[in-house]
Tab-separated table of C-alpha atoms and ligand atoms in Angstrom:
chain	number	residue	atom	x	y	z
A	2	UNK	CA	109.258	87.109	141.138
A	3	UNK	CA	106.312	85.449	141.840
A	4	UNK	CA	106.667	81.988	140.830
A	5	UNK	CA	103.571	82.055	138.435
A	6	UNK	CA	105.345	84.567	136.499
A	7	UNK	CA	108.443	82.275	135.741
A	8	UNK	CA	108.853	81.059	132.550
A	9	UNK	CA	107.641	77.061	132.731
A	10	UNK	CA	109.661	76.099	130.051
A	11	UNK	CA	113.305	76.401	131.882
A	12	UNK	CA	112.218	74.142	134.780
A	13	UNK	CA	111.679	71.318	132.434
A	14	UNK	CA	114.082	68.527	132.489
A	15	UNK	CA	115.544	67.880	129.111
A	16	UNK	CA	118.256	65.179	130.523
A	17	UNK	CA	117.979	62.608	132.397
A	18	UNK	CA	119.449	61.662	135.793
A	19	UNK	CA	118.336	57.939	134.384
A	20	UNK	CA	120.620	56.612	132.106
A	21	UNK	CA	119.812	52.645	131.867
A	22	UNK	CA	116.487	51.775	130.121
A	23	UNK	CA	115.424	47.865	130.540
A	24	UNK	CA	111.809	48.056	128.263
A	25	UNK	CA	111.618	48.839	124.513
A	26	UNK	CA	111.381	47.858	120.852
A	27	UNK	CA	114.142	48.800	119.026
A	28	UNK	CA	115.211	45.730	117.076
A	29	UNK	CA	113.513	46.245	113.955
A	30	UNK	CA	110.657	44.456	112.015
A	31	UNK	CA	110.520	41.707	114.590
A	32	UNK	CA	107.948	42.996	116.574
A	33	UNK	CA	105.403	46.060	116.874
A	34	UNK	CA	107.902	48.314	117.421
A	35	UNK	CA	110.970	50.148	115.074
A	36	UNK	CA	110.272	47.975	111.688
A	37	UNK	CA	113.624	49.868	110.299
A	38	UNK	CA	117.082	50.003	110.593
A	39	UNK	CA	116.488	54.102	110.101
A	40	UNK	CA	113.819	54.158	112.699
A	41	UNK	CA	115.923	52.126	115.108
A	42	UNK	CA	118.434	54.513	114.697
A	43	UNK	CA	116.205	57.295	115.364
A	44	UNK	CA	114.946	56.391	118.785
A	45	UNK	CA	118.452	55.300	119.772
A	46	UNK	CA	119.814	59.086	118.855
A	47	UNK	CA	117.099	60.496	121.269
A	48	UNK	CA	117.599	57.798	123.818
A	49	UNK	CA	121.111	59.107	123.898
A	50	UNK	CA	119.922	62.846	123.583
A	51	UNK	CA	118.099	62.032	126.379
A	52	UNK	CA	121.254	61.228	128.535
A	53	UNK	CA	120.651	57.149	128.271
A	54	UNK	CA	124.173	55.603	128.073
A	55	UNK	CA	122.675	52.034	127.756
A	56	UNK	CA	119.667	50.401	126.696
A	57	UNK	CA	118.615	47.038	127.214
A	58	UNK	CA	115.647	46.623	124.427
A	59	UNK	CA	113.142	43.700	124.963
A	60	UNK	CA	111.640	42.505	121.736
A	61	UNK	CA	108.260	40.971	122.616
A	62	UNK	CA	108.167	36.977	122.750
A	63	UNK	CA	104.589	35.934	122.085
A	64	UNK	CA	103.941	32.406	120.459
A	65	UNK	CA	101.370	33.463	118.009
A	66	UNK	CA	101.936	36.626	116.605
A	67	UNK	CA	106.270	37.548	117.478
A	68	UNK	CA	107.731	34.066	117.694
A	69	UNK	CA	111.288	35.304	118.614
A	70	UNK	CA	113.788	33.402	119.483
A	71	UNK	CA	117.333	34.140	121.149
A	72	UNK	CA	118.812	33.250	117.966
A	73	UNK	CA	116.657	35.915	115.940
A	74	UNK	CA	116.907	38.683	118.921
A	75	UNK	CA	121.097	38.292	118.955
A	76	UNK	CA	121.091	38.461	115.007
A	77	UNK	CA	118.985	42.016	115.171
A	78	UNK	CA	121.036	42.875	117.763
A	79	UNK	CA	124.234	42.548	115.833
A	80	UNK	CA	122.807	44.431	113.270
A	81	UNK	CA	122.062	47.820	115.059
A	82	UNK	CA	124.710	47.547	117.164
A	83	UNK	CA	127.046	47.897	114.020
A	84	UNK	CA	124.529	50.201	112.490
A	85	UNK	CA	124.857	52.446	115.661
A	86	UNK	CA	128.383	52.525	115.701
A	87	UNK	CA	128.631	53.464	111.925
A	88	UNK	CA	126.439	56.188	112.746
A	89	UNK	CA	128.591	57.323	115.990
A	90	UNK	CA	126.078	56.293	118.300
A	91	UNK	CA	127.871	56.183	121.659
A	92	UNK	CA	124.801	54.456	123.574
A	93	UNK	CA	125.288	50.576	124.475
A	94	UNK	CA	122.595	48.258	122.577
A	95	UNK	CA	121.933	44.799	124.610
A	96	UNK	CA	119.172	42.785	124.341
A	97	UNK	CA	116.565	40.213	126.432
A	98	UNK	CA	113.207	39.757	125.678
A	99	UNK	CA	109.730	40.822	127.130
A	100	UNK	CA	108.023	37.465	127.327
A	101	UNK	CA	104.044	37.149	127.299
A	102	UNK	CA	103.316	35.019	130.043
A	103	UNK	CA	101.015	32.007	128.687
A	104	UNK	CA	101.476	27.893	128.945
A	105	UNK	CA	104.410	28.800	125.766
A	106	UNK	CA	106.341	30.575	128.430
A	107	UNK	CA	105.240	28.812	131.310
A	108	UNK	CA	107.030	25.473	129.091
A	109	UNK	CA	110.076	27.599	127.952
A	110	UNK	CA	110.861	28.058	132.354
A	111	UNK	CA	111.895	24.491	132.502
A	112	UNK	CA	114.993	25.557	130.194
A	113	UNK	CA	116.113	28.787	131.802
A	114	UNK	CA	119.476	28.585	130.200
A	115	UNK	CA	117.549	29.029	127.168
A	116	UNK	CA	116.031	32.158	128.558
A	117	UNK	CA	117.166	35.619	127.938
A	118	UNK	CA	117.894	37.929	130.916
A	119	UNK	CA	119.633	40.572	132.398
A	120	UNK	CA	121.307	41.765	135.339
A	121	UNK	CA	120.897	39.406	138.105
A	122	UNK	CA	118.951	36.830	136.163
A	123	UNK	CA	116.215	39.533	135.995
A	124	UNK	CA	113.510	38.266	133.144
A	125	UNK	CA	110.963	40.540	132.175
A	126	UNK	CA	107.886	39.350	131.691
A	127	UNK	CA	104.207	40.742	130.778
A	128	UNK	CA	100.745	39.165	131.050
A	129	UNK	CA	97.255	40.131	129.342
A	130	UNK	CA	95.865	43.236	129.468
A	131	UNK	CA	92.213	42.582	130.725
A	132	UNK	CA	92.060	39.157	132.966
A	133	UNK	CA	94.631	37.993	135.883
A	134	UNK	CA	96.437	35.103	134.334
A	135	UNK	CA	95.411	31.852	135.680
A	136	UNK	CA	98.791	30.732	136.395
A	137	UNK	CA	100.358	34.002	137.492
A	138	UNK	CA	101.373	33.024	140.909
A	139	UNK	CA	102.553	29.563	139.777
A	140	UNK	CA	104.582	31.418	137.220
A	141	UNK	CA	106.016	33.523	139.256
A	142	UNK	CA	106.892	30.501	141.837
A	143	UNK	CA	108.624	28.667	138.887
A	144	UNK	CA	110.750	31.811	137.750
A	145	UNK	CA	112.237	31.982	141.210
A	146	UNK	CA	112.571	28.232	141.557
A	147	UNK	CA	114.451	28.363	138.288
A	148	UNK	CA	116.842	30.686	140.055
A	149	UNK	CA	115.600	34.001	137.830
A	150	UNK	CA	114.307	37.339	139.565
A	151	UNK	CA	110.488	37.907	137.722
A	152	UNK	CA	109.868	41.570	136.716
A	153	UNK	CA	106.475	42.217	135.827
A	154	UNK	CA	106.288	44.930	133.119
A	155	UNK	CA	103.791	47.468	133.134
A	156	UNK	CA	101.854	46.540	136.120
A	157	UNK	CA	99.607	49.723	136.245
A	158	UNK	CA	98.091	48.732	132.521
A	159	UNK	CA	96.555	45.429	133.453
A	160	UNK	CA	92.660	46.257	133.833
A	161	UNK	CA	92.527	43.165	136.393
A	162	UNK	CA	95.027	44.858	138.487
A	163	UNK	CA	93.558	48.525	138.046
A	164	UNK	CA	90.334	46.923	139.323
A	165	UNK	CA	91.832	44.829	142.395
A	166	UNK	CA	94.526	47.140	143.344
A	167	UNK	CA	94.817	44.916	146.542
A	168	UNK	CA	96.634	42.282	143.689
A	169	UNK	CA	100.016	44.723	143.589
A	170	UNK	CA	101.480	43.835	147.126
A	171	UNK	CA	100.310	40.643	146.833
A	172	UNK	CA	102.275	39.440	143.308
A	173	UNK	CA	105.019	41.576	145.081
A	174	UNK	CA	105.094	39.248	148.082
A	175	UNK	CA	105.220	36.498	145.590
A	176	UNK	CA	108.926	38.126	144.471
A	177	UNK	CA	107.995	39.732	141.473
A	178	UNK	CA	109.167	43.113	140.970
A	179	UNK	CA	107.448	45.704	139.030
A	180	UNK	CA	108.331	47.880	135.880
A	181	UNK	CA	106.092	51.018	135.150
A	182	UNK	CA	105.871	52.623	132.049
A	183	UNK	CA	107.122	56.451	132.231
A	184	UNK	CA	104.719	57.130	129.855
A	185	UNK	CA	101.430	56.052	132.117
A	186	UNK	CA	102.566	58.983	134.436
A	187	UNK	CA	100.780	61.636	131.784
A	188	UNK	CA	98.318	59.295	131.319
A	189	UNK	CA	99.080	58.472	127.549
A	190	UNK	CA	97.603	55.193	128.019
A	191	UNK	CA	94.536	55.658	129.927
A	192	UNK	CA	93.587	57.702	133.138
A	193	UNK	CA	93.626	54.426	135.100
A	194	UNK	CA	97.020	53.652	134.307
A	195	UNK	CA	98.213	56.630	135.478
A	196	UNK	CA	96.350	56.606	138.638
A	197	UNK	CA	97.717	52.972	139.079
A	198	UNK	CA	100.986	53.994	138.654
A	199	UNK	CA	100.561	56.961	140.855
A	200	UNK	CA	99.266	54.740	143.750
A	201	UNK	CA	102.501	51.961	143.162
A	202	UNK	CA	104.797	54.939	143.515
A	203	UNK	CA	102.767	56.103	146.723
A	204	UNK	CA	103.193	52.757	148.075
A	205	UNK	CA	107.195	52.429	146.769
A	206	UNK	CA	106.158	49.444	144.973
A	207	UNK	CA	108.064	50.477	141.729
A	208	UNK	CA	111.831	48.828	141.075
A	209	UNK	CA	112.102	50.016	137.639
A	210	UNK	CA	111.076	52.553	135.096
A	211	UNK	CA	111.032	51.857	131.592
A	212	UNK	CA	110.236	53.318	128.632
A	213	UNK	CA	108.203	50.631	126.385
A	214	UNK	CA	109.692	52.819	123.430
A	215	UNK	CA	108.026	51.508	120.303
A	216	UNK	CA	108.186	54.613	118.161
A	217	UNK	CA	108.544	58.639	117.734
A	218	UNK	CA	105.174	58.943	119.318
A	219	UNK	CA	106.569	57.317	122.559
A	220	UNK	CA	109.465	59.394	122.475
A	221	UNK	CA	107.605	62.312	122.113
A	222	UNK	CA	105.539	61.688	125.276
A	223	UNK	CA	108.431	61.025	127.321
A	224	UNK	CA	109.834	64.459	127.599
A	225	UNK	CA	106.439	65.322	129.144
A	226	UNK	CA	106.535	62.056	131.283
A	227	UNK	CA	110.148	62.817	133.146
A	228	UNK	CA	108.812	66.104	133.963
A	229	UNK	CA	105.815	64.943	136.098
A	230	UNK	CA	106.167	65.249	139.605
A	231	UNK	CA	105.289	61.242	140.246
A	232	UNK	CA	108.374	60.922	138.008
A	233	UNK	CA	110.490	62.709	140.357
A	234	UNK	CA	108.924	60.926	143.451
A	235	UNK	CA	110.255	57.600	142.266
A	236	UNK	CA	113.509	58.688	141.253
A	237	UNK	CA	113.684	59.775	145.062
A	238	UNK	CA	113.058	56.505	145.994
A	239	UNK	CA	116.001	55.254	144.424
A	240	UNK	CA	114.959	53.117	141.570
A	241	UNK	CA	117.101	50.403	140.417
A	242	UNK	CA	117.628	50.939	136.604
A	243	UNK	CA	120.960	52.256	137.010
A	244	UNK	CA	122.901	49.349	139.140
A	245	UNK	CA	122.349	47.860	135.392
A	246	UNK	CA	124.921	49.613	133.945
A	247	UNK	CA	127.772	47.850	134.561
A	248	UNK	CA	126.029	44.129	134.216
B	23	FE2	FE1	106.995	46.540	125.872
């Protein structure tokens, strides 16, 4: 049969070979992700249906908007874990955080044992979307010096990096790992984010694929993202998500 006559749907991936996610907003009511326990459980149900066995969910910690602390996050985590068990979900749920890079976070780095990390002392951080933070390299240096392994969340979404791509290898050389959002691969956020994500993959600079799941719209788009050519290319490169299953 000619290729174009074959039904396209049957080729679509419904279940992922990726079974650990490291970036999401699933704890209800503490950031701009899930707002109720019902929404949390709904999203977790869909994670499980996609083949995920573990999510390390990462609520925002942004001093002015989401002043979350480890105790707030871990308390919410417990509530969600209990509700998930009551609802027969098998997926493992753990929590860390997505730290917003500012002076507040820079100061928090003085006490690394107070920070929410995962795996091999990984710490997920994000920056503002428009301008390169003046303390970006200093902060990466400080994280490394404190024995942490920084992971920069969704580098492809930052305008300062889209417009100055050579910054990406420079950030990598300073010792940060990159986590792209899978939904960037469909153009969900913007054409520039898609293009930058693809370039990062082409250059082998991506260590983790994350869902950055906030809501059901993200979940619906994820089903398209996992069927993009670039997602397959990323999986072929051997990303690190699944190495976190036992940690
Ligand atoms: Fe996020």
